[in-house]
Amino acid sequence: MATTTARPRRIGEGRRFLSAPALVYLIVMTQVPFALTIYFSFTNWNLLRPGSAGFLGFDAMFRNYQRILANPDFWQVLANTIVLTGSVVVLTFVFGMAFALLLNRPFPGRTLARTLLISPFLMMPVASAVVWKYLLLDPAFGLSAWVSRTLGLPAVYVVERAPLASIIGIVSWQWTPFVMLILLAGLQSLPEDVIEAARLDGAGPLGLFRYVTLPHLRRFIEIALLLEIIFVLNVFGQIFVITSGGPGIQTTNLPYQIFLEAFSRWNIGRASAYGLFAIVLANLVVILFLQVVRRARQEEAR
Amino acid sequence: MSRKRLGTLTWTAGTLLVAFTMFFPILWMVLTSLKTENDAIAFPPKWFFTPTLENWRIAVLNGPILEFMGNTVWITLGSTLLALALGFPAAYAMAYYRTKRTDGSMLWMMSTRMLPPAGVIVPLFILFRDLSLLDTHLGLILLFAGMNLPLVVWMLTGFMEDVPLALIEAARLDGATLWQEFTRVLLPLLLPGLAATALLALIFTWNEFFFAANLTTRAASPLSVYVSTFKAAEGDLFVAKMSAAATAAVVPVLIAGWLAQRQLVTGLTMGAVK
């Protein structure tokens, strides 16, 4: 870290507290709901049953958690969440890396290609869901029907045939640019002379990638994938529009389950307990992420 | 033509083709919005057609979308301004009055951005209900300001660290107050940075759906909630108008993203990648 002695410290030492309003604001906005989630998860509160807002009592306080853990649906939902997130991470990494490598050379039209490639990420998730569902994948007049007909294949409604895979595909389309952008930043920060030196030592393109590029990219890969996991764990809009979590619970992930529990069953207690699972899951990833960031800063400072 | 040049040319063509393919769904949406409803559902799909602005006239200029867009604009502007108002002094303290705890505070702020919305939606709904914030602009403004605050503080701190200290020292020697330091010295210098920060906040706020869907019903619902109600089933002649409305909903963010391309990576990774 930079030394602090060069900073103008003589005037207004009290000004360091100017960060207090922002910090207090964030504490109120995040920690109060967090604490309430924990408290609600120990109640049997259901908005459909007036007067049910009661604490479950110390002997039965974990009842919501016990019910959840004993429910096979929960494990299916958890599996869906992990399969969805994991598949998206793998797909976007492969494509994101390929696209980043393609963009990491000067060529005419590079800015255009880059602009086109980042666009899916900027699309409102519910809008891209609508476009994919009704314009591209519709079995009657969607583009996919025409493509499969032209290729002589039977027209299938992919969303119906493979609902989770469809969601995975659409979310991957949106998140590939994110991984690509970060990896591209990584590639561009690789000094030219390092590549030159490796070439002079006789490294071929594959060796160069394996022994020079990849190790340099490690930090960027970690950051991209961890951040992506944190955000893809929260995918909601695409599921809401495309499958509504169905058929059955085949495409219900944790956020969608919480949404159902809270806003169609109005079970505040149960939904809060589910919420805590989501928070714990995300926190495991966040802790990893913060470690990576800290290490990256130390490396930078060296 | 040498083999090497041919190779380069192939790679370039391939890259452009890949980029075009990724962009195609968006292009298809725009094209469909310019077709008549009959052309839009024609089979095989029509690649060449006489463009019409009829869908835009009906679904955008005269549709309910304008109300939702108004809501989105209010919510986006309000939350961005609030985040900037809270974030600007915080960034000042973090850039110029570093303490042992500054790094820790910053990391903690970043970590709040990663709290899963679904994990806190229940208490937020209850709080909003009890404070009469459900389905109000103010509710979403307060919430989204909190969502964007870590990003704003982080980015502004970075920009402030780049301001030459001599400028601030000089202003202080002239007896500038804190307010004058903000408005006369820092603000003009930071305008491009503020613009970039605001663009990023706009992208996140504009596209947000989860909180909006669960905390509003109609009066304060933003565009994302409106778009999520689109169904082709509403008389199968709806596809082209749907595309027009969807295009109108995404274009501002596409433009903001294209403009902020350079800051996008820093903003998205919360400064972990520069």
XYZ file of C-alpha atoms in Angstrom:
576
model
C 0.000 0.000 0.000
C 1.074 3.543 -0.638
C 2.575 5.352 2.299
C 0.336 7.902 3.890
C 2.920 10.520 4.828
C 2.527 12.443 1.569
C -1.151 13.082 2.247
C -2.221 16.513 3.484
C -2.828 15.674 7.093
C -2.511 19.039 8.747
C -5.998 20.270 8.020
C -9.129 18.792 9.482
C -8.183 15.438 10.931
C -11.907 15.144 11.632
C -12.513 14.877 7.909
C -11.614 11.229 8.036
C -15.079 10.687 9.508
C -16.653 11.840 6.250
C -16.872 8.177 5.387
C -19.191 7.605 8.334
C -22.507 8.426 6.589
C -21.801 5.953 3.801
C -20.696 3.267 6.220
C -23.699 3.791 8.492
C -25.996 3.740 5.477
C -24.581 0.425 4.312
C -24.712 -1.074 7.782
C -28.393 -0.135 8.057
C -29.225 -1.322 4.539
C -27.471 -4.675 4.808
C -26.981 -5.716 8.422
C -30.475 -4.874 9.657
C -32.159 -7.058 7.006
C -29.534 -9.725 7.626
C -30.241 -9.779 11.378
C -33.973 -9.809 10.697
C -33.566 -12.747 8.307
C -31.960 -14.707 11.106
C -34.668 -13.720 13.579
C -37.559 -14.447 11.196
C -36.103 -17.857 10.437
C -36.797 -18.788 14.062
C -40.479 -17.847 13.835
C -43.559 -19.565 12.438
C -44.717 -16.320 10.846
C -47.013 -16.817 7.888
C -48.750 -13.784 6.431
C -51.746 -15.934 5.535
C -52.247 -16.905 9.177
C -52.891 -13.735 11.202
C -51.316 -13.792 14.631
C -48.685 -16.337 13.644
C -45.705 -14.018 14.023
C -44.362 -15.905 16.989
C -40.910 -17.039 18.004
C -40.827 -20.816 17.843
C -39.348 -21.145 21.333
C -35.869 -22.297 22.215
C -36.707 -25.973 22.052
C -38.213 -25.704 18.562
C -36.371 -22.717 17.124
C -34.698 -24.701 14.366
C -37.959 -26.152 13.107
C -37.850 -24.264 9.787
C -34.345 -25.553 9.160
C -35.289 -29.101 10.116
C -38.276 -29.031 7.773
C -36.124 -27.700 4.950
C -33.364 -30.242 5.412
C -35.905 -33.063 5.584
C -37.585 -31.918 2.377
C -36.249 -33.690 -0.744
C -37.298 -30.639 -2.781
C -34.652 -28.580 -0.999
C -31.911 -30.906 -2.127
C -33.238 -30.805 -5.669
C -33.274 -26.983 -5.516
C -29.755 -26.914 -4.118
C -28.605 -29.323 -6.841
C -30.275 -27.147 -9.505
C -28.536 -24.065 -8.123
C -25.150 -25.761 -8.165
C -25.611 -27.380 -11.586
C -26.820 -24.085 -13.059
C -23.987 -22.038 -11.580
C -21.319 -24.664 -12.247
C -22.321 -25.201 -15.874
C -22.493 -21.488 -16.555
C -19.044 -21.013 -15.047
C -17.510 -23.772 -17.192
C -19.205 -22.656 -20.422
C -18.467 -18.965 -19.955
C -14.872 -19.714 -19.044
C -14.268 -21.726 -22.223
C -15.979 -19.217 -24.501
C -14.801 -16.164 -22.587
C -11.180 -17.320 -22.843
C -11.542 -18.097 -26.551
C -13.088 -14.710 -27.294
C -10.514 -12.864 -25.195
C -7.699 -14.574 -27.118
C -9.384 -13.695 -30.417
C -9.658 -10.046 -29.400
C -6.135 -9.800 -28.064
C -4.565 -8.974 -31.432
C -4.733 -5.817 -33.456
C -7.029 -6.189 -36.461
C -9.360 -3.900 -38.382
C -12.790 -3.845 -36.784
C -11.506 -4.808 -33.357
C -13.428 -2.087 -31.508
C -16.585 -3.115 -33.335
C -16.062 -6.783 -32.487
C -15.459 -5.923 -28.841
C -18.540 -3.719 -28.689
C -20.711 -6.420 -30.246
C -19.278 -9.056 -27.910
C -19.960 -7.168 -24.682
C -23.545 -6.352 -25.641
C -25.228 -9.520 -24.320
C -23.968 -8.633 -20.850
C -25.631 -5.226 -21.021
C -29.010 -6.677 -21.970
C -31.637 -6.479 -19.269
C -31.844 -10.139 -18.135
C -35.647 -10.297 -18.427
C -35.456 -8.753 -21.904
C -32.946 -11.319 -23.096
C -35.185 -14.011 -21.617
C -38.128 -12.666 -23.622
C -36.047 -12.494 -26.800
C -34.756 -16.041 -26.421
C -38.070 -17.519 -25.416
C -40.392 -15.909 -27.953
C -38.204 -14.808 -30.854
C -35.501 -17.440 -31.022
C -36.661 -20.666 -29.384
C -40.398 -20.587 -30.030
C -41.401 -23.928 -31.612
C -43.825 -22.370 -34.093
C -42.176 -19.267 -35.516
C -38.926 -18.995 -33.600
C -35.654 -18.967 -35.462
C -34.601 -22.300 -33.976
C -37.601 -24.011 -35.568
C -36.519 -22.720 -38.953
C -32.892 -23.754 -38.371
C -33.798 -27.292 -37.381
C -36.283 -27.582 -40.261
C -33.631 -26.375 -42.719
C -31.174 -28.920 -41.363
C -33.827 -31.600 -41.723
C -34.177 -32.138 -37.989
C -37.461 -32.354 -36.138
C -38.421 -29.002 -34.583
C -38.266 -29.406 -30.828
C -39.132 -26.871 -28.192
C -35.796 -26.823 -26.383
C -37.223 -25.006 -23.370
C -39.691 -27.823 -22.853
C -37.353 -30.664 -23.745
C -34.365 -29.460 -21.715
C -35.506 -26.632 -19.432
C -32.467 -26.397 -17.185
C -30.082 -26.660 -20.133
C -31.965 -23.829 -21.857
C -31.590 -21.593 -18.819
C -27.907 -22.524 -18.602
C -27.405 -21.663 -22.262
C -29.144 -18.306 -22.039
C -27.403 -17.273 -18.816
C -24.067 -18.341 -20.331
C -24.737 -16.194 -23.380
C -25.157 -13.221 -21.036
C -22.140 -13.911 -18.836
C -19.540 -14.912 -21.443
C -18.750 -11.222 -22.158
C -18.100 -10.642 -18.459
C -15.436 -13.351 -18.297
C -14.090 -12.256 -21.672
C -13.647 -8.641 -20.556
C -11.719 -9.555 -17.427
C -9.515 -12.099 -19.181
C -8.883 -9.594 -21.976
C -7.744 -7.053 -19.378
C -5.439 -9.757 -18.059
C -4.044 -10.600 -21.476
C -3.406 -6.941 -22.207
C -1.473 -6.513 -18.982
C 0.979 -9.244 -20.014
C 4.193 -7.414 -20.933
C 5.267 -7.784 -24.552
C 8.901 -8.469 -23.621
C 7.911 -11.499 -21.548
C 6.240 -13.007 -24.600
C 9.248 -12.084 -26.754
C 11.631 -13.716 -24.289
C 9.600 -16.921 -24.244
C 9.505 -16.946 -28.056
C 13.273 -16.543 -28.212
C 13.565 -19.496 -25.863
C 11.721 -21.461 -28.508
C 8.222 -21.656 -27.034
C 5.494 -22.516 -29.531
C 2.031 -20.957 -29.340
C 0.714 -23.766 -27.121
C 3.732 -23.728 -24.819
C 3.481 -19.954 -24.644
C -0.147 -20.204 -23.602
C 0.449 -22.988 -21.097
C 3.617 -21.696 -19.412
C 3.441 -17.914 -19.824
C -0.123 -16.737 -20.468
C -2.040 -19.039 -18.135
C 0.109 -18.442 -15.031
C -0.114 -14.694 -15.636
C -3.896 -14.942 -16.056
C -4.423 -16.959 -12.888
C -5.420 -14.010 -10.748
C -7.778 -12.690 -13.430
C -9.370 -16.105 -13.872
C -9.934 -16.427 -10.135
C -11.501 -12.987 -9.835
C -13.701 -13.443 -12.907
C -14.998 -16.841 -11.885
C -15.565 -16.035 -8.217
C -17.467 -12.846 -9.027
C -19.427 -14.687 -11.668
C -20.361 -17.415 -9.174
C -21.547 -14.805 -6.676
C -23.819 -13.187 -9.230
C -24.994 -16.300 -11.083
C -26.058 -17.857 -7.766
C -28.649 -15.041 -7.764
C -30.080 -15.682 -11.247
C -33.797 -14.985 -11.091
C -35.215 -12.965 -13.990
C -34.448 -15.527 -16.697
C -36.060 -18.330 -14.687
C -39.052 -16.142 -13.850
C -39.714 -15.396 -17.515
C -38.703 -18.614 -19.241
C -39.810 -21.504 -17.022
C -41.262 -20.099 -13.783
C -39.088 -22.657 -12.061
C -40.819 -25.553 -13.758
C -41.810 -27.981 -14.979
C -42.280 -29.103 -11.396
C -39.179 -27.748 -9.724
C -36.761 -28.743 -12.484
C -35.440 -25.195 -12.933
C -36.076 -23.808 -9.455
C -32.897 -22.429 -7.925
C -32.466 -21.064 -4.426
C -33.569 -17.464 -5.174
C -36.624 -18.721 -7.034
C -37.496 -21.067 -4.166
C -37.239 -18.170 -1.712
C -39.464 -16.106 -3.991
C -42.094 -18.884 -4.050
C -41.873 -19.487 -0.320
C -42.172 -15.778 0.478
C -44.524 -14.411 -2.138
C -46.829 -17.236 -3.094
C -46.929 -19.243 0.141
C -46.277 -16.104 2.255
C -44.313 -18.246 4.681
C -42.000 -15.625 6.173
C -40.314 -18.001 8.613
C -39.522 -20.709 6.074
C -38.476 -18.214 3.387
C -36.072 -16.562 5.832
C -34.500 -19.906 6.679
C -34.028 -20.542 2.952
C -32.592 -17.038 2.695
C -29.980 -17.861 5.263
C -28.861 -20.832 3.174
C -28.426 -18.465 0.232
C -26.388 -16.061 2.375
C -24.146 -18.814 3.716
C -23.582 -20.208 0.232
C -22.668 -16.756 -1.122
C -20.454 -15.985 1.846
C -18.324 -19.059 1.276
C -17.557 -17.711 -2.190
C -17.108 -14.118 -0.974
C -14.516 -15.184 1.595
C -12.543 -16.896 -1.151
C -12.881 -13.813 -3.324
C -11.618 -11.445 -0.625
C -8.605 -13.683 -0.075
C -7.773 -13.561 -3.762
C -8.142 -9.776 -3.803
C -5.929 -9.371 -0.762
C -3.257 -11.588 -2.293
C -3.467 -9.656 -5.557
C -2.924 -6.383 -3.698
C 0.072 -7.769 -1.885
C 1.561 -8.917 -5.173
C 0.941 -5.474 -6.626
C 2.590 -3.767 -3.678
C 5.684 -5.871 -4.007
C -1.129 -13.080 -50.991
C 1.260 -14.731 -48.574
C 0.106 -17.622 -46.417
C 0.647 -15.570 -43.303
C -1.572 -12.748 -44.530
C -4.231 -15.245 -45.511
C -4.046 -16.729 -42.013
C -4.443 -13.308 -40.382
C -7.349 -12.533 -42.638
C -9.061 -15.809 -41.722
C -8.652 -15.087 -38.002
C -10.046 -11.596 -38.431
C -13.038 -12.841 -40.408
C -13.579 -15.598 -37.840
C -13.484 -13.143 -34.941
C -15.947 -10.816 -36.613
C -18.217 -13.750 -37.358
C -18.111 -14.863 -33.712
C -18.862 -11.317 -32.545
C -21.742 -11.059 -34.972
C -23.160 -14.406 -33.800
C -23.075 -13.369 -30.143
C -24.774 -10.116 -31.038
C -27.319 -11.776 -33.297
C -30.150 -12.236 -30.741
C -30.077 -8.496 -30.066
C -29.980 -7.687 -33.766
C -32.880 -10.067 -34.367
C -34.892 -8.287 -31.682
C -34.258 -4.924 -33.345
C -35.101 -6.314 -36.810
C -38.300 -7.924 -35.549
C -39.369 -4.631 -34.014
C -39.254 -3.107 -37.508
C -41.401 -5.792 -39.181
C -45.144 -5.949 -39.547
C -46.697 -8.505 -37.218
C -47.270 -10.814 -40.198
C -43.650 -10.579 -41.315
C -42.506 -11.143 -37.745
C -44.070 -14.595 -37.540
C -43.527 -15.528 -41.194
C -42.111 -18.970 -41.784
C -39.407 -19.227 -43.034
C -38.244 -16.045 -41.275
C -37.978 -12.971 -43.468
C -34.463 -11.596 -43.773
C -35.469 -8.853 -46.165
C -38.617 -6.887 -45.547
C -40.051 -3.391 -45.781
C -39.312 -1.801 -42.416
C -42.131 -0.104 -40.532
C -42.201 2.053 -37.425
C -45.796 1.077 -36.707
C -44.878 -1.175 -33.738
C -42.803 1.579 -32.220
C -45.690 3.989 -32.603
C -48.197 1.627 -30.988
C -46.123 -0.225 -28.378
C -43.632 2.449 -27.383
C -44.927 5.932 -28.088
C -48.508 5.136 -27.109
C -47.993 2.183 -24.806
C -47.880 1.851 -21.045
C -44.111 1.444 -21.413
C -43.668 5.203 -21.056
C -44.983 5.115 -17.481
C -42.612 2.289 -16.584
C -39.749 4.057 -18.291
C -40.580 7.154 -16.273
C -40.397 5.080 -13.103
C -37.078 3.579 -14.144
C -35.648 7.013 -14.911
C -36.770 8.419 -11.545
C -35.450 5.456 -9.616
C -32.169 5.402 -11.520
C -31.557 9.152 -11.199
C -32.591 9.288 -7.548
C -30.546 6.311 -6.426
C -27.490 7.361 -8.415
C -27.583 10.898 -7.012
C -28.047 9.609 -3.460
C -25.191 7.143 -3.886
C -22.973 9.936 -5.234
C -23.949 12.283 -2.392
C -23.045 9.676 0.215
C -20.114 8.259 -1.719
C -18.315 11.493 -2.607
C -17.438 12.515 0.997
C -16.679 8.899 1.862
C -14.263 8.627 -1.043
C -12.674 11.936 0.039
C -12.031 10.556 3.503
C -10.706 7.277 2.139
C -8.436 8.886 -0.432
C -6.966 11.727 1.649
C -7.370 10.626 5.259
C -6.209 7.072 5.181
C -6.178 5.218 8.494
C -5.352 1.674 9.434
C -8.983 0.781 9.032
C -9.497 2.256 5.562
C -8.610 -0.895 3.638
C -10.765 -3.013 5.889
C -13.735 -0.672 5.504
C -13.353 -0.731 1.757
C -13.258 -4.515 1.585
C -16.264 -4.717 3.874
C -18.151 -2.293 1.639
C -17.323 -4.393 -1.397
C -18.539 -7.499 0.361
C -21.956 -5.937 1.045
C -22.420 -5.674 -2.717
C -22.226 -9.454 -2.785
C -24.980 -10.116 -0.289
C -27.521 -12.259 -2.178
C -30.737 -10.251 -2.741
C -32.821 -13.372 -2.139
C -31.253 -13.716 1.298
C -32.619 -10.391 2.525
C -35.776 -9.983 0.457
C -38.112 -11.175 3.221
C -37.125 -8.614 5.885
C -36.893 -5.908 3.226
C -40.449 -6.669 2.165
C -41.651 -6.539 5.797
C -39.737 -3.301 6.477
C -41.051 -1.741 3.267
C -44.579 -2.802 4.202
C -44.354 -1.362 7.707
C -42.735 1.875 6.505
C -45.239 2.261 3.633
C -42.424 2.036 1.095
C -43.929 -0.808 -0.945
C -44.550 0.222 -4.546
C -42.937 3.651 -4.086
C -40.081 5.280 -5.953
C -38.508 6.297 -2.664
C -38.240 2.688 -1.471
C -36.343 1.505 -4.525
C -34.228 4.675 -4.571
C -33.066 4.042 -0.994
C -32.393 0.390 -1.748
C -30.551 0.856 -5.046
C -28.476 3.692 -3.592
C -27.219 1.152 -1.058
C -26.613 -1.351 -3.857
C -24.477 1.091 -5.854
C -22.725 2.802 -2.947
C -19.753 0.385 -2.678
C -19.023 0.789 -6.376
C -19.333 4.583 -6.182
C -17.025 4.867 -3.166
C -14.478 2.562 -4.710
C -14.369 4.270 -8.071
C -14.341 7.818 -6.690
C -11.566 6.946 -4.225
C -9.489 5.747 -7.158
C -10.149 8.883 -9.169
C -9.388 11.146 -6.174
C -6.079 9.437 -5.549
C -5.106 10.517 -9.058
C -5.747 14.206 -8.341
C -2.441 16.067 -7.870
C -2.108 16.939 -4.192
C -0.572 20.315 -5.031
C -3.948 21.481 -6.303
C -5.631 20.678 -3.007
C -2.788 22.159 -0.986
C -2.983 25.354 -3.023
C -6.710 25.663 -2.446
C -6.159 25.174 1.280
C -3.469 27.853 1.398
C -6.038 30.177 -0.155
C -8.303 29.329 2.757
C -10.775 27.109 0.905
C -13.430 25.490 3.053
C -14.288 21.817 2.689
C -17.296 22.702 0.568
C -15.161 24.881 -1.714
C -12.612 22.089 -1.968
C -15.398 19.780 -3.119
C -17.110 22.085 -5.562
C -14.281 24.281 -6.878
C -11.328 21.891 -6.925
C -12.441 18.275 -6.968
C -15.745 18.374 -8.818
C -14.437 19.920 -12.050
C -11.456 17.561 -12.072
C -13.555 14.504 -11.306
C -16.363 15.141 -13.785
C -15.245 12.432 -16.250
C -14.826 9.976 -13.372
C -18.206 10.907 -11.955
C -19.764 10.385 -15.362
C -18.215 6.932 -15.684
C -19.340 6.014 -12.179
C -22.865 7.238 -12.853
C -23.003 5.232 -16.093
C -22.068 2.045 -14.259
C -24.635 2.718 -11.536
C -27.178 3.319 -14.288
C -26.440 -0.045 -15.902
C -26.972 -1.962 -12.647
C -30.056 -0.038 -11.554
C -31.771 -0.045 -14.929
C -31.529 -3.824 -15.330
C -32.356 -4.817 -11.741
C -35.354 -7.105 -11.553
C -35.473 -9.152 -8.334
C -36.060 -6.349 -5.822
C -38.243 -4.419 -8.252
C -40.478 -7.419 -8.912
C -41.013 -8.172 -5.245
C -41.250 -4.666 -3.805
C -43.466 -2.970 -6.383
C -46.831 -3.862 -7.887
C -47.588 -1.253 -10.528
C -47.376 2.401 -9.545
C -43.589 2.437 -9.055
C -42.661 -0.611 -11.154
C -39.648 -0.078 -13.390
C -39.211 -1.278 -16.976
C -37.775 -4.649 -16.027
C -41.034 -5.571 -14.290
C -43.008 -4.516 -17.363
C -40.799 -6.479 -19.746
C -41.115 -9.599 -17.589
C -44.885 -9.625 -18.200
C -44.506 -9.977 -21.978
C -46.195 -13.080 -23.289
C -46.479 -14.130 -26.905
C -49.836 -15.625 -25.958
C -51.482 -12.215 -25.961
C -52.877 -12.809 -29.430
C -50.052 -14.337 -31.398
C -49.668 -11.065 -33.241
C -47.737 -9.494 -30.414
C -44.183 -10.485 -31.308
C -43.206 -7.395 -33.263
C -44.649 -4.955 -30.732
C -43.043 -6.911 -27.933
C -39.696 -6.557 -29.727
C -40.190 -2.821 -30.120
C -40.886 -2.406 -26.408
C -37.988 -4.683 -25.433
C -35.633 -2.765 -27.718
C -36.714 0.537 -26.199
C -36.082 -0.933 -22.751
C -32.518 -2.090 -23.452
C -31.144 0.606 -25.744
C -30.226 3.145 -23.008
C -28.105 0.583 -21.179
C -26.475 -0.664 -24.377
C -25.432 2.909 -25.127
C -24.291 3.543 -21.546
C -22.259 0.328 -21.645
C -20.658 1.150 -24.971
C -19.741 4.613 -23.666
C -18.323 3.271 -20.407
C -16.428 0.360 -22.009
C -13.123 1.432 -20.546
C -14.412 1.639 -16.980
C -16.578 -1.432 -17.289
C -13.955 -3.935 -16.180
C -12.860 -1.915 -13.160
C -16.440 -1.304 -12.169
C -17.542 -4.890 -12.630
C -14.705 -6.352 -10.611
C -14.993 -3.681 -7.936
C -11.471 -2.617 -8.574
C -9.904 -6.044 -8.326
C -8.877 -5.677 -11.974
C -7.691 -2.325 -13.286
